[in-house]
CSV table of C-alpha atoms in Angstrom, one decimal:
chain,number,residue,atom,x,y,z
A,59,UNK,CA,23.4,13.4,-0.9
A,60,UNK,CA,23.4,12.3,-4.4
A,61,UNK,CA,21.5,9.7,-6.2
A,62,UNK,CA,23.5,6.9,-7.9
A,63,UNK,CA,25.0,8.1,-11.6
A,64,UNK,CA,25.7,12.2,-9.7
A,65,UNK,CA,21.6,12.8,-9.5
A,66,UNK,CA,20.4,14.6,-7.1
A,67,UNK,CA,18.0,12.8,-4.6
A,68,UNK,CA,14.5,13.3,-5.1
A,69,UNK,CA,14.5,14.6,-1.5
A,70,UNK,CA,17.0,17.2,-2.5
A,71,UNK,CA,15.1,18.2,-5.6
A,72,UNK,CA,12.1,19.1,-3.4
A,73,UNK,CA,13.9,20.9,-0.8
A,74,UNK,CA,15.5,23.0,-3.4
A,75,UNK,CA,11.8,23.5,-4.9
A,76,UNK,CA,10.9,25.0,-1.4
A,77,UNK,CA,13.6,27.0,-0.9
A,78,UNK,CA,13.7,28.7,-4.1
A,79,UNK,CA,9.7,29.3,-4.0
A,80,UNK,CA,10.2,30.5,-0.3
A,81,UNK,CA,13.1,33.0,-1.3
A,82,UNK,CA,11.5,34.0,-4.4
A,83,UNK,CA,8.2,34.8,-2.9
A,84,UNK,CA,9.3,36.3,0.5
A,85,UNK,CA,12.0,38.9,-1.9
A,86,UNK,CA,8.8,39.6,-3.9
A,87,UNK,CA,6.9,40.2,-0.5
A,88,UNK,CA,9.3,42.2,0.8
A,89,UNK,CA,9.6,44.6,-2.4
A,90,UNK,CA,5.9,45.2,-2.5
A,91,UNK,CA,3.6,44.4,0.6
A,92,UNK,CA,0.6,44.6,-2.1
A,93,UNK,CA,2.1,43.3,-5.2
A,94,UNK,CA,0.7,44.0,-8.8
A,95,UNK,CA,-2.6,41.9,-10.4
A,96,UNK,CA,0.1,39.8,-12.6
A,97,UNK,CA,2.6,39.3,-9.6
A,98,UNK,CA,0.3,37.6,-7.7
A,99,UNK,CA,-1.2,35.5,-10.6
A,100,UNK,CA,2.3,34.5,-11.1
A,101,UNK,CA,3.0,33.6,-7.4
A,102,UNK,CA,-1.0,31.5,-7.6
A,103,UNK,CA,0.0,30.1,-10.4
A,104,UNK,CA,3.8,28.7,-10.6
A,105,UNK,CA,4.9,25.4,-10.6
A,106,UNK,CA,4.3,23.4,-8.0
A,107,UNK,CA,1.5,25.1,-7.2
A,108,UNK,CA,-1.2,22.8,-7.1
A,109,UNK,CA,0.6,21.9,-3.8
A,110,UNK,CA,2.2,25.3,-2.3
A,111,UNK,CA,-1.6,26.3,-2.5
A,112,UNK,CA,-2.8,23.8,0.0
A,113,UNK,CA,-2.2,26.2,2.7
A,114,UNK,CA,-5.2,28.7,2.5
A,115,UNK,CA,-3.0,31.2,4.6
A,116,UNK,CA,-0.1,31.1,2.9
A,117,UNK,CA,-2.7,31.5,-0.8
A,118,UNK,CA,-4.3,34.5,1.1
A,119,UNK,CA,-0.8,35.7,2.6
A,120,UNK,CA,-2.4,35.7,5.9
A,121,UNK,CA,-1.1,35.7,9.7
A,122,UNK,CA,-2.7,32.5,10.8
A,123,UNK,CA,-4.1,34.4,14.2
A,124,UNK,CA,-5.8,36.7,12.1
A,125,UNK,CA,-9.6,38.1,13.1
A,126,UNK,CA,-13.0,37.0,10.4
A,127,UNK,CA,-12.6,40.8,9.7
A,128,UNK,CA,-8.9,40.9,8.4
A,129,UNK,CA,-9.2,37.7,6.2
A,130,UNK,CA,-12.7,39.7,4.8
A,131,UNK,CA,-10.6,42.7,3.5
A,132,UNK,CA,-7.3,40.7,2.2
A,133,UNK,CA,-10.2,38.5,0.3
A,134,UNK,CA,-11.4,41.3,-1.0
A,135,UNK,CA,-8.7,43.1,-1.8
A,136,UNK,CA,-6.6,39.8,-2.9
A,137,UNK,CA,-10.0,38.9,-5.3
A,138,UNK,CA,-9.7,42.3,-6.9
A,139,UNK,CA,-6.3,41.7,-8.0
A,140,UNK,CA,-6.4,38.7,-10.1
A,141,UNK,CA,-9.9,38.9,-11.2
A,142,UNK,CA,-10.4,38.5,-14.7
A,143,UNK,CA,-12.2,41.1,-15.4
A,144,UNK,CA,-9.0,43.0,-14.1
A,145,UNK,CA,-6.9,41.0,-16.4
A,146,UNK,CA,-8.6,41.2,-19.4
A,147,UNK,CA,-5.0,40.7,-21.6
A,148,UNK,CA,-4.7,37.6,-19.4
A,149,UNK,CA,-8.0,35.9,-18.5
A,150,UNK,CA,-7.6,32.5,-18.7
A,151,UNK,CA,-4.5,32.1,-15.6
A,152,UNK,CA,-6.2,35.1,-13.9
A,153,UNK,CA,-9.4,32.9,-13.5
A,154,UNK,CA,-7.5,30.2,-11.8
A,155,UNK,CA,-5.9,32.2,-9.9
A,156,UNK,CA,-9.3,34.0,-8.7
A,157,UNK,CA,-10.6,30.0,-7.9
A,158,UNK,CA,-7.5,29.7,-5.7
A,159,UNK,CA,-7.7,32.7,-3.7
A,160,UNK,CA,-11.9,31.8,-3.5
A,161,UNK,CA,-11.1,28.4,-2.5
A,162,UNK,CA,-9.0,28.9,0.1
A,163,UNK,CA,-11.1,32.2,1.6
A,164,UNK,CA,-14.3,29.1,1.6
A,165,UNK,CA,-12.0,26.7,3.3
A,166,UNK,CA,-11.3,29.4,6.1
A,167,UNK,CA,-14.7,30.3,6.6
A,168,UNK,CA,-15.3,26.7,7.4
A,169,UNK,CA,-14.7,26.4,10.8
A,170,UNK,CA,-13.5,22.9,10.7
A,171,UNK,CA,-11.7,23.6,7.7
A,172,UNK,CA,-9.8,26.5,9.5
A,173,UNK,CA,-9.2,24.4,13.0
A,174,UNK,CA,-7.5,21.6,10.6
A,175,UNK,CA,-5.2,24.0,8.3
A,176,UNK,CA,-4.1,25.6,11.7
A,177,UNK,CA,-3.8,22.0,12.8
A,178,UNK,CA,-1.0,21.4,10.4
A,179,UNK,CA,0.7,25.0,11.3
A,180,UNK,CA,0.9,24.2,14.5
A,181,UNK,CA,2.4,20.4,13.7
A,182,UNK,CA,5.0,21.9,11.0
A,183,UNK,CA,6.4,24.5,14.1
A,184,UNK,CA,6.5,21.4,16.6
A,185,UNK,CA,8.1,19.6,14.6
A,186,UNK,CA,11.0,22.2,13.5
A,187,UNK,CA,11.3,23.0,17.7
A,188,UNK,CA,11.9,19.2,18.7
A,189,UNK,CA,14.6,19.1,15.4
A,190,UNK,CA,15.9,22.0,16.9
A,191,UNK,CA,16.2,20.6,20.7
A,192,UNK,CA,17.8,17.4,19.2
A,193,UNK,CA,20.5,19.4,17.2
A,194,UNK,CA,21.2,21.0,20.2
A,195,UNK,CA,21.3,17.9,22.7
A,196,UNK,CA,23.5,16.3,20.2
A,197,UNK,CA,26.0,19.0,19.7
A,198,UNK,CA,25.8,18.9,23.7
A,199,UNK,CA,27.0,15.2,23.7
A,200,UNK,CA,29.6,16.3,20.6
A,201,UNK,CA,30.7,18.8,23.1
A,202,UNK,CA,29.9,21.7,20.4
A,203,UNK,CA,28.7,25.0,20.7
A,204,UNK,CA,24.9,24.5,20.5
A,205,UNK,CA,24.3,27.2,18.1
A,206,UNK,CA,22.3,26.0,15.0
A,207,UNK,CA,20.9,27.6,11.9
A,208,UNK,CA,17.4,27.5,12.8
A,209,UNK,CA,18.8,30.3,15.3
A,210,UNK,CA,18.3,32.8,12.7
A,211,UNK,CA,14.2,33.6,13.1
A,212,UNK,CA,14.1,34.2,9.2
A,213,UNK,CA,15.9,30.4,8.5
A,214,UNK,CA,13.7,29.3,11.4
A,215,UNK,CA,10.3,30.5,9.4
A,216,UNK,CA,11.5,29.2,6.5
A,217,UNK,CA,12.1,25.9,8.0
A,218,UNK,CA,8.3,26.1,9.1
A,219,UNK,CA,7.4,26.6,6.1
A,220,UNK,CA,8.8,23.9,4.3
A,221,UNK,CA,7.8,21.6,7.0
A,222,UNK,CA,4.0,23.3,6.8
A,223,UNK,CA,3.9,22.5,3.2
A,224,UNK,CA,5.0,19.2,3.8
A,225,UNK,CA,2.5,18.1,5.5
A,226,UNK,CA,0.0,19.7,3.6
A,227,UNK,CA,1.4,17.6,0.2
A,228,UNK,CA,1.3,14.3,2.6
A,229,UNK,CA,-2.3,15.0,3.3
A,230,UNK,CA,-3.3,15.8,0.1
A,231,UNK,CA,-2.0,12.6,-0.9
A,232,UNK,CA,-3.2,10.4,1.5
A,233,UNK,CA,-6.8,12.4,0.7
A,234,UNK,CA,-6.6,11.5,-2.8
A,235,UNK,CA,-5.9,7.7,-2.4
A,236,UNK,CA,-8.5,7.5,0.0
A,237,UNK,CA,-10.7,9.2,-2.4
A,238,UNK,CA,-9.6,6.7,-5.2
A,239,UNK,CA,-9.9,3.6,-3.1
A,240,UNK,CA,-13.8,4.7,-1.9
A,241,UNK,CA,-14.1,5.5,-6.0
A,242,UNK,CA,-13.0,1.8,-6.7
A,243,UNK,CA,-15.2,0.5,-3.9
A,244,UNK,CA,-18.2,2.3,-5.2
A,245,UNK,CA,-17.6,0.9,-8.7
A,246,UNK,CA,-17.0,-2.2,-7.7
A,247,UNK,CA,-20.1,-2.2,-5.5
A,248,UNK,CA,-22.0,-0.8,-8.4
A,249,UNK,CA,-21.0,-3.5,-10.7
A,250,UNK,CA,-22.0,-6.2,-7.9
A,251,UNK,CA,-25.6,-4.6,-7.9
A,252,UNK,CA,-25.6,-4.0,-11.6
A,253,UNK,CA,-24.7,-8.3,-11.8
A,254,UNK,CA,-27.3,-8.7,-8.8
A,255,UNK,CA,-30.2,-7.2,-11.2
A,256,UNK,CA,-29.6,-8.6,-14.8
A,257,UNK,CA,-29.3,-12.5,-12.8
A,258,UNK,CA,-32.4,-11.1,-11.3
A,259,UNK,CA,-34.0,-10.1,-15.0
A,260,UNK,CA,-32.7,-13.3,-16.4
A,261,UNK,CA,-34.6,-15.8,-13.6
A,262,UNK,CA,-38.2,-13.4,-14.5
A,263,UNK,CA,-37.8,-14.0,-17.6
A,264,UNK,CA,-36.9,-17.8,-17.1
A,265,UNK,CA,-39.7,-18.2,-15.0
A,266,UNK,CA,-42.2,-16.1,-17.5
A,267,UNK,CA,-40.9,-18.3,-20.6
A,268,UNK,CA,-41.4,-21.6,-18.1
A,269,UNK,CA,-45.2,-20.3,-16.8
A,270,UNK,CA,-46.2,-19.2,-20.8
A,271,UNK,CA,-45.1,-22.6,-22.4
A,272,UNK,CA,-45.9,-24.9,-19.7
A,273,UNK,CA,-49.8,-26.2,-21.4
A,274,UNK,CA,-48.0,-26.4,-24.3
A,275,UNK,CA,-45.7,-28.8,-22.4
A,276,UNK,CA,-48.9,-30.4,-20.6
A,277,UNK,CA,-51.0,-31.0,-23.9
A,278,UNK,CA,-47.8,-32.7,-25.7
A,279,UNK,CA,-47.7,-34.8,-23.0
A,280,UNK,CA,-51.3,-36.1,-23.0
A,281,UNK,CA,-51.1,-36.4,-26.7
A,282,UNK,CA,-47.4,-38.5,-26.2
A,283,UNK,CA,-49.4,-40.6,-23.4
A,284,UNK,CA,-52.5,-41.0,-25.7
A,285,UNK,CA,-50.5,-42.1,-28.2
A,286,UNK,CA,-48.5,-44.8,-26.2
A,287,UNK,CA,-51.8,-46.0,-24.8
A,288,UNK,CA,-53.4,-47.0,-28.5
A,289,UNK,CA,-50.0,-48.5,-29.8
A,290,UNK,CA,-50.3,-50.9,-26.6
A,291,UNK,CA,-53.9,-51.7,-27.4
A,292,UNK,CA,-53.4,-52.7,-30.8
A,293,UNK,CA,-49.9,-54.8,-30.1
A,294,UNK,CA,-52.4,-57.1,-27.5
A,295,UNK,CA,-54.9,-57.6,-30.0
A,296,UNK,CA,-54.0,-61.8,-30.7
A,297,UNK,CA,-54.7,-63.5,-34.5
A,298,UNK,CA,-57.0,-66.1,-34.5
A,299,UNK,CA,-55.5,-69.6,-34.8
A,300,UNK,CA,-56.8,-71.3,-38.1
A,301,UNK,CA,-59.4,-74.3,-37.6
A,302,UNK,CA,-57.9,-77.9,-37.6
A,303,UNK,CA,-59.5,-79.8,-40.2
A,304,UNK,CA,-60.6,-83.5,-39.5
A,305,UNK,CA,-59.0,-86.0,-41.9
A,306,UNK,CA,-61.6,-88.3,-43.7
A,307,UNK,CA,-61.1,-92.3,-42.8
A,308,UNK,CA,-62.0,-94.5,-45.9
């Protein structure tokens, strides 16, 4: 369906993305089961790839079921390909390319790493079967022939696929806003403490300034006391009254 003003929907946008990736990469496959050192840089590297590479099988161009042995040797032989040193006229992509293919070999080594990327297989192929069984229980109610697209095992892997690296976008997502919300809460947690120690620093220093000027304060008292005490003296101090003097009588 199209967007408002004939644009396509974002939705078709990225299902076109898949499908032409898909279909590019599975003709390019099926031409050369090896492929050449630039090939595969090219497939590591196009766009879109920061999220078609999420799937460390699909980097490696690996059966998911395969044995510690078999991912060893397409490593190594994948590694060899698009190493740098290899691609001398080319360094700079063949070096990423080389970190993808490295990353994704660590991630698989990592059991738990492995158990959730085959996680996320395994939820992309449910997913694709139960679409499947509702196309054909509503074709059943339409009283159509149940036959659907997904029939086809080659439209049914590609259908994985793009459902595979679906889910692998959605987690990477919700990874990274996780990631930028415990960022935040550190920072804002370090500014708290960072507030916590310069109120700290300014009630030291308070106190110090109160503790190093309090006998000045005492001795300016006295001498304010002292003073009030001899003004009060003096203002009691009465005059004499001058002697009455007797008149004379003739």
């Amino acid at each position: 369906m199209a967007a408002a003003g004939g644009e396509p929907s974002t939705q078709n946008v990225s299902d076109e993305l898949f499908q032409n990736f898909y279909t590019e990469v599975k003709q390019i496959e099926k031409r050369d089961s090896v492929l050449t050192s630039k090939q595969q840089i090219d497939r590591l590297l196009r766009p879109g790839a920061s999220y078609f590479n999420l799937n460390p099988f699909e980097v490696l161009q690996i059966d998911p079921e395969a044995t510690d042995d078999e991912l060893k040797k397409r490593f190594r032989a994948l590694s060899i390909l698009v190493h740098p040193d290899k691609n001398q006229d080319d360094p700079d992509r063949a070096q990423k390319a080389f970190e993808a293919v490295d990353k994704a070999y660590k991630l698989l080594l990592d059991p738990e790493q492995k158990k959730r990327a085959l996680d996320v297989i395994h939820a992309g192929k449910e997913y694709v079967e139960h679409m499947v069984k509702e196309k054909r229980k509503q074709l059943k109610k339409d009283g159509k022939p149940q036959d659907v697209e997904e029939d086809d095992p080659e439209l049914f892997k590609q259908a994985v696929y793009k459902q595979t690296m679906k889910l692998f976008a959605e987690l990477e997502i919700k990874r990274k806003e996780r990631e930028a919300k415990e960022m935040h809460e550190r920072k804002r947690a370090r500014e708290e403490e960072i507030e916590a120690a310069e109120k700290a620093k300014r009630e030291r220093e308070w106190q110090k300034n109160f503790e190093e000027t309090r006998d000045g304060r005492v001795d300016s008292w006295r001498t304010f006391q002292a003073k009030g005490k001899s003004k009060e003296k003096k203002n009691r101090s009465f005059l004499k009254p001058p002697k009455v003097k007797m008149e004379q009588r003739e």
